[in-house]
Tab-separated table of C-alpha atoms and ligand atoms in Angstrom:
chain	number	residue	atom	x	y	z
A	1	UNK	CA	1.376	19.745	-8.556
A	2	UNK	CA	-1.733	18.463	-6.063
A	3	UNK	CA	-4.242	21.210	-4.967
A	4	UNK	CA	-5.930	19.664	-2.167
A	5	UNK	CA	-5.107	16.268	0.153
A	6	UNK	CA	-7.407	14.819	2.599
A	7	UNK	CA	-5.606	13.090	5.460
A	8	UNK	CA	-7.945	10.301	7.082
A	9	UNK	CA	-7.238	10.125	10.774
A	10	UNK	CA	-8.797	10.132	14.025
A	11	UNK	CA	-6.794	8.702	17.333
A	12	UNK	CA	-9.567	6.326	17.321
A	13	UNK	CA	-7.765	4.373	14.496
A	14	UNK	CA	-5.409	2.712	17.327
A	15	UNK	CA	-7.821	0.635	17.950
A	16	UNK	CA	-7.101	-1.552	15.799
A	17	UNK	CA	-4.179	-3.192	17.658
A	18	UNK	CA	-3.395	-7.002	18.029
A	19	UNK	CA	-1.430	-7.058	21.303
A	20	UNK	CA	2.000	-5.609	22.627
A	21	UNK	CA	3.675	-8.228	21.222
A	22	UNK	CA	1.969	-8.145	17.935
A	23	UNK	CA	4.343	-6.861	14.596
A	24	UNK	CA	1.434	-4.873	13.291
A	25	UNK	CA	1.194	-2.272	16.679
A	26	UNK	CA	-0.767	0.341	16.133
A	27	UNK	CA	2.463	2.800	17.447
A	28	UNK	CA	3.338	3.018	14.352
A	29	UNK	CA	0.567	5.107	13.075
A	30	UNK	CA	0.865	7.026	16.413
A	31	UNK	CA	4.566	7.939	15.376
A	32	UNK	CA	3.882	9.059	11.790
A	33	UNK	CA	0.811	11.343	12.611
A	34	UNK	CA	3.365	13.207	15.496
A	35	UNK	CA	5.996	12.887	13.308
A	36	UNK	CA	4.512	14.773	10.192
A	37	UNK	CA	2.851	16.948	12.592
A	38	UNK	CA	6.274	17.567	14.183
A	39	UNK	CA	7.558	18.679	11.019
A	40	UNK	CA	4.743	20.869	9.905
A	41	UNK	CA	3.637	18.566	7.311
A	42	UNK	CA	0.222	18.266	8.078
A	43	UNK	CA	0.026	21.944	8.639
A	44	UNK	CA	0.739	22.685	4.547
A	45	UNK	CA	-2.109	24.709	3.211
A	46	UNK	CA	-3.475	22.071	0.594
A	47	UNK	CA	-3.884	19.339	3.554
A	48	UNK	CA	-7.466	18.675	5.420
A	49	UNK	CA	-7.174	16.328	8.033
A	50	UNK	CA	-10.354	14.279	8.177
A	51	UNK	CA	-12.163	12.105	10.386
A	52	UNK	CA	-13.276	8.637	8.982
A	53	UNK	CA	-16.793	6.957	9.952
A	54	UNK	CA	-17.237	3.048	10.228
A	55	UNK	CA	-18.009	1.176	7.262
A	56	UNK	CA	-21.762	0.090	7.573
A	57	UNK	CA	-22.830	-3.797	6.967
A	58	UNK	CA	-23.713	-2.391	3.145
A	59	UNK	CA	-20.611	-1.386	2.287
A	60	UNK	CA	-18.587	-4.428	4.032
A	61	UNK	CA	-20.425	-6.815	2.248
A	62	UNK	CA	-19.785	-5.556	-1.732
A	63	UNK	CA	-16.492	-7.583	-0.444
A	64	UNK	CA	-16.928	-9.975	2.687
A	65	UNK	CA	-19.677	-12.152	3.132
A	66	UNK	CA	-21.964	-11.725	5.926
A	67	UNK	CA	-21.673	-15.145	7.570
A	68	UNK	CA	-17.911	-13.653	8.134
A	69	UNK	CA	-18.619	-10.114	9.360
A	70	UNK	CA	-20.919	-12.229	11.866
A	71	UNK	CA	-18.027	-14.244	12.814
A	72	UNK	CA	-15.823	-11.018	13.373
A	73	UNK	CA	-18.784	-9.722	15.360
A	74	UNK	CA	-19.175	-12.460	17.346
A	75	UNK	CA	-15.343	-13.338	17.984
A	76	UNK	CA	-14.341	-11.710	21.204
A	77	UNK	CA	-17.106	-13.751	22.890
A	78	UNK	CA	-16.411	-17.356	20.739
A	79	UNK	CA	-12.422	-17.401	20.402
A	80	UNK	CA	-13.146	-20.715	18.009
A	81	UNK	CA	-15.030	-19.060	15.508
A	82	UNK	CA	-12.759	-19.591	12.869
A	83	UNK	CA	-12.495	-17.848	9.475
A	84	UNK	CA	-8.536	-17.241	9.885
A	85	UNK	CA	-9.466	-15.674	13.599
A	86	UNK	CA	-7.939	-16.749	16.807
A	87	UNK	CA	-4.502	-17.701	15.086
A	88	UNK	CA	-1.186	-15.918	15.356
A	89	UNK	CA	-1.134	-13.641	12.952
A	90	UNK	CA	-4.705	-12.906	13.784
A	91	UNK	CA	-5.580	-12.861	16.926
A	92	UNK	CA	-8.737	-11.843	18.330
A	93	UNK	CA	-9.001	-8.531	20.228
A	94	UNK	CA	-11.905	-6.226	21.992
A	95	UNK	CA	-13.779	-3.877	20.061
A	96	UNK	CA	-12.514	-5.703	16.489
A	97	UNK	CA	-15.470	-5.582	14.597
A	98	UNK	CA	-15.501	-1.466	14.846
A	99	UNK	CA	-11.861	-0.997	14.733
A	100	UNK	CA	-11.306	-2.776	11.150
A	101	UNK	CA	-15.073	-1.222	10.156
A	102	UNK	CA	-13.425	2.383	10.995
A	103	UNK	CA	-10.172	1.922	8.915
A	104	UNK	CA	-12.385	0.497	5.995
A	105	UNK	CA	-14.796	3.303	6.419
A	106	UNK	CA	-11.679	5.477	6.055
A	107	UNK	CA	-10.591	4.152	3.202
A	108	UNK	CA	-14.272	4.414	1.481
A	109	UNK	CA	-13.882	8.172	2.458
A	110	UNK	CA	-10.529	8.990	1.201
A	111	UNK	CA	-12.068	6.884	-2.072
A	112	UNK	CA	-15.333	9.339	-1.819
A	113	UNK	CA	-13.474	12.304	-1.161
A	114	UNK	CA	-11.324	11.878	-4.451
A	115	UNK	CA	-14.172	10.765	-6.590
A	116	UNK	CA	-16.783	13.768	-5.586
A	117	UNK	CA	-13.779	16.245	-6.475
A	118	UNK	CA	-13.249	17.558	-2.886
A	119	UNK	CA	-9.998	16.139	-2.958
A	120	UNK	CA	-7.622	15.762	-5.564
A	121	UNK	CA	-5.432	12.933	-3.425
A	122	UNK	CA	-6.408	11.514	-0.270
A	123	UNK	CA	-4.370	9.162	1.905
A	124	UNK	CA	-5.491	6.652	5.050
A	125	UNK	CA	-2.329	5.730	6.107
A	126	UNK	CA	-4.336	3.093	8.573
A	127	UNK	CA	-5.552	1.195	5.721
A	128	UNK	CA	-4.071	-0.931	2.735
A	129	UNK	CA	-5.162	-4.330	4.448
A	130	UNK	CA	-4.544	-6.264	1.533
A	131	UNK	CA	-4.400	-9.738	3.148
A	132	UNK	CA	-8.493	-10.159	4.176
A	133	UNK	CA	-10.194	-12.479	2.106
A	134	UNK	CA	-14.324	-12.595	1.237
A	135	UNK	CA	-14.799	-14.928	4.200
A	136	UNK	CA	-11.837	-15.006	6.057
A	137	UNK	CA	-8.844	-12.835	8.101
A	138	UNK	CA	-5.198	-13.601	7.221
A	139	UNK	CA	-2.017	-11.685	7.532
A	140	UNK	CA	-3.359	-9.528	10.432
A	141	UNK	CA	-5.792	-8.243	7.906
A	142	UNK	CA	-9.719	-8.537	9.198
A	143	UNK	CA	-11.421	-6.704	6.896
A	144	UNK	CA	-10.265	-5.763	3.312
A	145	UNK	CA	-10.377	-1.542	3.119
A	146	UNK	CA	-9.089	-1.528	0.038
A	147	UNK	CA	-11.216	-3.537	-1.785
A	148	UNK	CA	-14.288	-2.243	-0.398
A	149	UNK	CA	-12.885	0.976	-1.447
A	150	UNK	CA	-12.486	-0.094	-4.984
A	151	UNK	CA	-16.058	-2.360	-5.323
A	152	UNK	CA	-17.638	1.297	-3.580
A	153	UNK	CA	-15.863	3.235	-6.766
A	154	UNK	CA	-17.108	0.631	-8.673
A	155	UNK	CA	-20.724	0.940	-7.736
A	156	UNK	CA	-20.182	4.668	-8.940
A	157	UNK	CA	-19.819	3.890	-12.699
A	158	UNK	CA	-15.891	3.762	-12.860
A	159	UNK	CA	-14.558	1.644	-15.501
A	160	UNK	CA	-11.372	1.266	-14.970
A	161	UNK	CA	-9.766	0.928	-11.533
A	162	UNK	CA	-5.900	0.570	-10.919
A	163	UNK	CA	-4.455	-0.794	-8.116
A	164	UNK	CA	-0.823	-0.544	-7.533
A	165	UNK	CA	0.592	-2.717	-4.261
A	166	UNK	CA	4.145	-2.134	-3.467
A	167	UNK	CA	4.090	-3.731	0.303
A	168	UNK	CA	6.906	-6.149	0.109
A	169	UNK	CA	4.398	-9.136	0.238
A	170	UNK	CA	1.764	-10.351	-2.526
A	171	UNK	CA	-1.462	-8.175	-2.268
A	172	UNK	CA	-3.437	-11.241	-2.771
A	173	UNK	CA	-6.808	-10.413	-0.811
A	174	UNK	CA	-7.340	-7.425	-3.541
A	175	UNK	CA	-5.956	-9.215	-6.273
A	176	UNK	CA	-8.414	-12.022	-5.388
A	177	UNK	CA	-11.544	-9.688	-4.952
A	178	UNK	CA	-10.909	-8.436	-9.002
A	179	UNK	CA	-9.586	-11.764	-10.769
A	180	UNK	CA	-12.322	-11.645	-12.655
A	181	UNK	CA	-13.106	-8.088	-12.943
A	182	UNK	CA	-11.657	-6.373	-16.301
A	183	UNK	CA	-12.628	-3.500	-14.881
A	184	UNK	CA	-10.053	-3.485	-11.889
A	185	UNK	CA	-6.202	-3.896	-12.609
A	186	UNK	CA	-4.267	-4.702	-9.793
A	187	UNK	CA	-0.655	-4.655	-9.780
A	188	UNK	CA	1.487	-6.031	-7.052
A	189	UNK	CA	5.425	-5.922	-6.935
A	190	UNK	CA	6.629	-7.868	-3.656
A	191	UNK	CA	9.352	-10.194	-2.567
A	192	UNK	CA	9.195	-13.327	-4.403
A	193	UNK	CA	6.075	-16.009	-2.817
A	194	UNK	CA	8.919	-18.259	-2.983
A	195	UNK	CA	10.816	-16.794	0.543
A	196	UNK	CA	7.615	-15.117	1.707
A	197	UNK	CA	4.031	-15.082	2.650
A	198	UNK	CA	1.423	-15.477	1.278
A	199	UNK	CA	3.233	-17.784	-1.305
A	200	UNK	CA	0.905	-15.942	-4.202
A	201	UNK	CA	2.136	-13.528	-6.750
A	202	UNK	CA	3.831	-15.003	-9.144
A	203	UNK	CA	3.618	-13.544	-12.583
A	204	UNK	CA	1.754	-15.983	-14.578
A	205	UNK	CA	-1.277	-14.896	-12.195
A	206	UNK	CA	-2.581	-12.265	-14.826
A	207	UNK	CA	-6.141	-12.701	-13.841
A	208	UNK	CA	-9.563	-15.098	-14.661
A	209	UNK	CA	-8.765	-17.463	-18.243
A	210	UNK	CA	-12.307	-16.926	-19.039
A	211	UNK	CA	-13.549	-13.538	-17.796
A	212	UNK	CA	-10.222	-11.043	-17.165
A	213	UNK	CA	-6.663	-12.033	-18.459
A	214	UNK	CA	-4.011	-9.215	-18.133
A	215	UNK	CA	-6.278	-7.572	-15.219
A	216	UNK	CA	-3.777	-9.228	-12.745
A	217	UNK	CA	0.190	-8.126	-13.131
A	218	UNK	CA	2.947	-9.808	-10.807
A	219	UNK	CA	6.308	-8.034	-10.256
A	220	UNK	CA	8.723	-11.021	-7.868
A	221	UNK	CA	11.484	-9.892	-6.573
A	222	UNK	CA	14.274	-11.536	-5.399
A	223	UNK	CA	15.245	-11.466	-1.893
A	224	UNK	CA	18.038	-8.608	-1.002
A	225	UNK	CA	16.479	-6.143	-3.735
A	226	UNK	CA	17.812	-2.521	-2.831
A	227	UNK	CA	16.860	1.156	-3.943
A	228	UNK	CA	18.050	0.681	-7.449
A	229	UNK	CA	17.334	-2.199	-8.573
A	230	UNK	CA	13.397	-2.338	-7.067
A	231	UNK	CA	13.069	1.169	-9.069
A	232	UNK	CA	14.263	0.046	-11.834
A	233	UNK	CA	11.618	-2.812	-11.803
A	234	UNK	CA	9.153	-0.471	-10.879
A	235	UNK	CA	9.551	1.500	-13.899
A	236	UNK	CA	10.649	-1.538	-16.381
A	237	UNK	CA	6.742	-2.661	-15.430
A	238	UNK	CA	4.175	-0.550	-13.883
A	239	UNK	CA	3.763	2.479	-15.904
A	240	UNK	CA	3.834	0.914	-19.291
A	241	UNK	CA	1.320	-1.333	-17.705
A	242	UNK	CA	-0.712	1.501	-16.490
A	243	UNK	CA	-0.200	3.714	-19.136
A	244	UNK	CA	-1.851	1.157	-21.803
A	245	UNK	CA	-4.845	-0.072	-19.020
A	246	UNK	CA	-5.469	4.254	-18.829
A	247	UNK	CA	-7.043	4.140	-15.274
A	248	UNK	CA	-9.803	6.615	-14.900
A	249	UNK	CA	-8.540	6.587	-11.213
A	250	UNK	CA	-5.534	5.311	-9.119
A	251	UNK	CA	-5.420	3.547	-5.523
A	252	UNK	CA	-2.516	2.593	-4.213
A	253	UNK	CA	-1.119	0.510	-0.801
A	254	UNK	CA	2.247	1.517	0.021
A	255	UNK	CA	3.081	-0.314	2.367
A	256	UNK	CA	6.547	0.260	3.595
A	257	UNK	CA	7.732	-2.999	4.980
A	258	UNK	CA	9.973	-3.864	1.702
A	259	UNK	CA	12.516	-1.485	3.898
A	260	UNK	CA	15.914	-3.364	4.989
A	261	UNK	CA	15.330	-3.339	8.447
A	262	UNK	CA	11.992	-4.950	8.600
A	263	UNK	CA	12.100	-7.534	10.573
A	264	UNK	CA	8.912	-9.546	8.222
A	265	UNK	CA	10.597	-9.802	5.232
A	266	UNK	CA	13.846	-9.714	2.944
A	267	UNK	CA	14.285	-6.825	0.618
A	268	UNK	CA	16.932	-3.748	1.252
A	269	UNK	CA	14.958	-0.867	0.398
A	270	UNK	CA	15.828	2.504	2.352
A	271	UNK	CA	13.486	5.620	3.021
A	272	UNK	CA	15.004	7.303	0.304
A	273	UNK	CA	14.116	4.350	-2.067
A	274	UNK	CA	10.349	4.405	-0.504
A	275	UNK	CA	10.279	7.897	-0.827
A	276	UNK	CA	11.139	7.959	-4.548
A	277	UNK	CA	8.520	5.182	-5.076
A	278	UNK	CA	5.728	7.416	-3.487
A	279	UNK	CA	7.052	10.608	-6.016
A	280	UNK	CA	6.271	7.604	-8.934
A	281	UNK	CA	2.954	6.549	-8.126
A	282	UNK	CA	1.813	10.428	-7.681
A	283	UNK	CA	3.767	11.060	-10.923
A	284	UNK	CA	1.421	8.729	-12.450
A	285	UNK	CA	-1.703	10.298	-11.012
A	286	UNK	CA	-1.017	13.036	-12.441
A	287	UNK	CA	-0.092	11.560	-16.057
A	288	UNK	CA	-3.082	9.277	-16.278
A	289	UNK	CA	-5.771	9.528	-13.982
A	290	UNK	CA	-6.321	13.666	-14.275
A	291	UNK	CA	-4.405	13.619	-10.149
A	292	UNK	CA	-7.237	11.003	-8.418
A	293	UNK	CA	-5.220	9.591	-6.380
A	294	UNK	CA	-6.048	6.960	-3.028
A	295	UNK	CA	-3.219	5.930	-1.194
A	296	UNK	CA	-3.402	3.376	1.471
A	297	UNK	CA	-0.661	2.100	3.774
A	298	UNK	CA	-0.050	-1.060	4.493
A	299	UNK	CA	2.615	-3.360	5.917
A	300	UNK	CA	5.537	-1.948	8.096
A	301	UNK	CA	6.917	-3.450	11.273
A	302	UNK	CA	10.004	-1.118	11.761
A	303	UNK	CA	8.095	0.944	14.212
A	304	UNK	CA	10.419	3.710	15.140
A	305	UNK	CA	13.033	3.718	12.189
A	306	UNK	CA	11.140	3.030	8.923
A	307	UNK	CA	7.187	3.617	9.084
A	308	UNK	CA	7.121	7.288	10.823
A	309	UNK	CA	9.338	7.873	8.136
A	310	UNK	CA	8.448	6.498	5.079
A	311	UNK	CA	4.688	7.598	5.338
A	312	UNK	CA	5.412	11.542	6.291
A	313	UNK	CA	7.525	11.577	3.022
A	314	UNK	CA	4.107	10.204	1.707
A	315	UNK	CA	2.168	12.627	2.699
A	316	UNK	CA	4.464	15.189	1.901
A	317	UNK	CA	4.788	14.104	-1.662
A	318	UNK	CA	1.007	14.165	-1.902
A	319	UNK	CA	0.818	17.717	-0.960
A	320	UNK	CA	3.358	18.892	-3.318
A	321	UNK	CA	6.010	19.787	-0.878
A	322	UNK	CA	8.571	16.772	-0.505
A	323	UNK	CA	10.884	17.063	2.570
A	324	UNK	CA	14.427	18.001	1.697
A	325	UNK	CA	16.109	14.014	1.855
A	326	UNK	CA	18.503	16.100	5.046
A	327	UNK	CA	15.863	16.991	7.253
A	328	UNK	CA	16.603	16.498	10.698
A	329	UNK	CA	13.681	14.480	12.720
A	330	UNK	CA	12.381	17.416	15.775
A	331	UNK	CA	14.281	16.257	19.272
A	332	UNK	CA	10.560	16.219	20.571
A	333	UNK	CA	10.056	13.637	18.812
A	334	UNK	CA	12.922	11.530	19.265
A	335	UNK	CA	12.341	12.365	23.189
A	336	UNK	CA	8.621	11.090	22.517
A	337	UNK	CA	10.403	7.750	20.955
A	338	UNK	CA	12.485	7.006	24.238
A	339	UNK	CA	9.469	7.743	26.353
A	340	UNK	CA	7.241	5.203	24.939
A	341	UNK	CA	9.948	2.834	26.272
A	342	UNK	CA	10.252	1.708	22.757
A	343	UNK	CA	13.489	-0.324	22.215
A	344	UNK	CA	14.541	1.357	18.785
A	345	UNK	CA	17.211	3.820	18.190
A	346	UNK	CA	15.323	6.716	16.844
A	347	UNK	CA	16.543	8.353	13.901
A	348	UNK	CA	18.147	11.908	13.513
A	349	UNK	CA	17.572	12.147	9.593
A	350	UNK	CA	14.326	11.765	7.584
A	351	UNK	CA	16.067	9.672	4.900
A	352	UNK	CA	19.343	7.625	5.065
A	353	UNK	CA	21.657	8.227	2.472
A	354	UNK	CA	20.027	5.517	0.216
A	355	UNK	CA	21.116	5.487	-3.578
A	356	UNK	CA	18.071	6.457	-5.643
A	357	UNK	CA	19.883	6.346	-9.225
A	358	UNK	CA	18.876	3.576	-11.605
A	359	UNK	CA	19.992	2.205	-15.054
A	360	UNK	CA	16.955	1.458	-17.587
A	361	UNK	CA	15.492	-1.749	-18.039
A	362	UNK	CA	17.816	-3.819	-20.449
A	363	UNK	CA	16.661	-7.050	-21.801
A	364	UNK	CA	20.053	-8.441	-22.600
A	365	UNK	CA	21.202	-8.109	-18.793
A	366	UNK	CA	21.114	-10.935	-17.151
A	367	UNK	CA	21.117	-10.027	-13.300
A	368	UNK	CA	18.404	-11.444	-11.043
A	369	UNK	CA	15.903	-8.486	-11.074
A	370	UNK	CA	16.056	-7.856	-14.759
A	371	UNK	CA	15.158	-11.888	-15.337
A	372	UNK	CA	12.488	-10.771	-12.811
A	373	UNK	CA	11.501	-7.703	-15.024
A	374	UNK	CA	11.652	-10.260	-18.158
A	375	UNK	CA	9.440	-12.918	-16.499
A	376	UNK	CA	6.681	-10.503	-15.765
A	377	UNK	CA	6.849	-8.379	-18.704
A	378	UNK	CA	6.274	-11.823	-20.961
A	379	UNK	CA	3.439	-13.029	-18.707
A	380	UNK	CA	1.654	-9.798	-18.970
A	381	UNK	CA	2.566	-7.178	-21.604
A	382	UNK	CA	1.393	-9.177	-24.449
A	383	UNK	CA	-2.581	-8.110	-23.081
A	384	UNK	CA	-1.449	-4.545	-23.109
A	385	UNK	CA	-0.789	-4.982	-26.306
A	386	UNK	CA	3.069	-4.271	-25.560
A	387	UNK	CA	5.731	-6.064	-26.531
A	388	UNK	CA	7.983	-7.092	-23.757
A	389	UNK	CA	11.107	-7.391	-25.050
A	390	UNK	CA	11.061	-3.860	-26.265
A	391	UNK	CA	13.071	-1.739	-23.792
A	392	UNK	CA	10.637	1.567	-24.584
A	393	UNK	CA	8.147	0.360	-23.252
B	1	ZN	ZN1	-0.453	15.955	-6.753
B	2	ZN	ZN1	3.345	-6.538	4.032
C-alpha cells in the first residue's frame, strides 16, 4: 500500500520536443497527463502533483561534462557542434538546453522528494532518458535525468542504488555512468542489441573487471516477446537479483515502447503486460527498499494507443488504486485525440485483453526466452551469490 505519490509535471515539460516529425513528440506526455486526469487518477487523495525546477550546472555535471553542457548551450546558434547533436535522432531545437535541464531537474526532485520522506513514490513520467552519455546526446536523449538523479542520491550517503530499465532498448547511458560503481546496480531487460539500438546489453556486461563485477545485469530478449513470456523473464531475473543486492532505494525507467505496436522496436507486449510490470517493480519497493520508489518514463512512440495508457496505469499503481483492466477511456478524451488531428485510432479500453498468466522459470525448457533467462542468470547470479540453475531463485 503507498501513502503519498508526488507527480512531477508542469506543461512546461513539452518543451522538450524534437520536431513534428520526430518519434519522441512531446504529445505523448500531453495525452497521459489528460488522460489520468480524465479518469480521476491524479485526483486520488495520496497524489501531489508537483512542479519540477531546472537542473543547475552543479547538478548536470556529477554526470555530463561541462565542455558538453556548453555544446548543448551553444547548439541552436552552431548546428555543427557535435557531441551526437545535429543528427537524426537528435536534432537540435530552441530552448534545448532548459528543456532537458527541466526534465532532469524533475527527476532530481522526484529523487529528493522520496529520499527527504515527503514522498513515499514519486514518478516524472518526462524523464528516464537513458540514452545521454557524459559528453554526448544519442537516442534523442540530451541530458541523462536519471543518472543525475542517482549520482544526486549518491552524494546523500546512499549505498546501494538499484536501477531497473525495462524500455525495450539497452539503458546503456545509465549503465555506463555506474560500470564502475558497486554502489549502483543497474538492471536492464530490452530487446536483444542484436535487432536493436544501441547494440549494448548483452549479458556478459555485468559491470567494471577491476572495480564492480555483478553491478551491471543484462536481460536480451528475443524479438516477438509477448506478455507472458517477458514476465516470466522478469521474474526468472530481477528480483532474485534485487533481492540479494538489498537496495536501500529503487529507481526505475519504464519506458513503455517494448509494446507491440511501437513502431521503434520488436517485442509484443500489451498494456496489460506493461501494467503488470509496473504492479512488480512497486511490489518490490515495497519488499526491499521500505516503499522508496523513483519511477521515470522513458521510451514510447505509440502516441495515442500505448503511452497515455501504459503510464496512467503507472501512476495508478503507484497510488495504490490500479484501474479495473475494463475501464472505458472518457469520450472527452478520445474527442481530444481526433482534434489534435492525430492519425491514430484512439482506444475505447484502458487495457487490451492481453494474457498476463505466466509459467515459472524452468531450466530444462528450452524455448528462446528461457535460453535468454539461462544466459543471463549464468553471467550474473554467480556475484549474487545465487546459483543460476536453481529454479527458486
Ligand atoms: Zn506503494
Ligand atoms: Zn526505448
Amino acid at each position: 500500500m503507498s501513502d503519498s505519490v508526488a507527480v512531477v509535471w508542469d506543461d512546461a515539460l513539452l518543451g522538450y520536443t524534437m520536431g513534428g516529425e520526430h518519434p519522441m513528440h512531446p504529445v505523448r506526455l500531453d495525452l497521459t497527463i489528460q488522460l489520468a486526469d480524465s479518469l480521476g487518477v491524479l485526483a486520488n487523495d495520496r497524489i501531489t502533483v508537483v512542479k519540477p525546477e531546472p537542473a543547475d550546472v552543479d547538478l548536470l555535471t556529477l554526470v555530463h561534462d561541462p565542455a558538453y553542457l556548453e555544446a548543448v548551450r551553444r547548439a541552436p546558434g552552431d548546428p555543427g557542434v557535435g557531441h551526437g547533436l545535429g543528427t537524426d535522432d537528435n536534432p537540435i531545437f530552441p530552448g534545448m538546453y532548459d528543456a532537458a535541464a527541466l526534465i532532469t531537474g524533475g527527476s532530481v526532485q522526484a529523487a529528493r522528494l522520496v529520499h527527504e520522506g515527503r514522498s513515499q513514490h514519486a514518478i516524472n513520467i518526462s524523464g528516464g532518458l537513458h540514452h545521454a552519455m557524459r559528453d554526448r546526446a544519442a537516442g534523442f536523449c540530451v541530458f541523462n535525468d536519471a543518472a543525475v538523479a542517482i549520482a544526486w542520491l549518491l552524494a546523500q550517503g546512499y549505498e546501494r542504488i538499484a536501477y531497473v530499465d525495462i524500455d525495450v532498448h539497452h539503458g546503456d547511458g545509465v549503465q555506463a555512468a555506474f560500470y564502475d560503481d558497486p554502489r549502483v546496480l543497474t538492471v536492464s531487460v530490452h530487446q536483444t542489441p542484436l535487432t536493436l539500438f544501441p547494440g549494448t546489453g548483452f549479458p556478459e556486461e555485468t559491470g567494471d573487471p577491476d572495480k564492480a563485477l555483478g553491478s551491471a545485469v543484462n536481460l536480451a530478449l528475443p524479438n516477438g516477446t509477448d506478455d507472458s513470456a517477458w514476465l516470466r523473464a522478469f521474474s526468472a531475473v530481477v528480483p532474485g537479483a534485487l533481492r540479494a543486492f538489498q537496495p536501500q532505494i529503487l529507481v526505475t525507467q519504464c519506458g513503455c515502447d517494448a509494446h507491440h505496436e511501437d513502431p521503434m522496436a520488436d517485442l509484443a507486449l500489451t498494456v496489460d503486460g506493461q501494467r503488470a510490470s509496473y504492479r512488480a517493480l512497486h511490489d518490490l519497493a515495497h519488499e526491499l527498499s521500505d516503499g522508496r520508489w523513483i519511477a521515470l518514463g522513458g521510451g514510447g512512440y505509440g502516441l495515442v494507443r500505448c503511452v497515455p495508457r501504459a503510464w496512467t496505469h503507472l501512476i495508478a499503481e503507484a497510488s495504490g488504486d490500479r484501474l479495473d483492466p475494463a475501464t472505458e477511456i472518457p469520450e472527452s478524451w478520445r474527442e481530444d485525440v481526433v482534434r489534435r488531428g492525430l492519425r491514430a485510432r484512439p482506444p475505447t479500453h484502458m487495457t487490451e485483453g492481453g494474457y498476463t498468466g505466466f509459467a515459472h522459470w524452468d531450466p530444462f525448457t528450452e524455448s528462446r526466452v528461457d535460453r535468454a533467462i539461462l544466459r543471463t542468470r549464468h553471467a550474473s547470479y554467480p556475484y549474487f551469490g545465487l546459483d543460476p540453475d536453481d529454479p527458486r531463485d
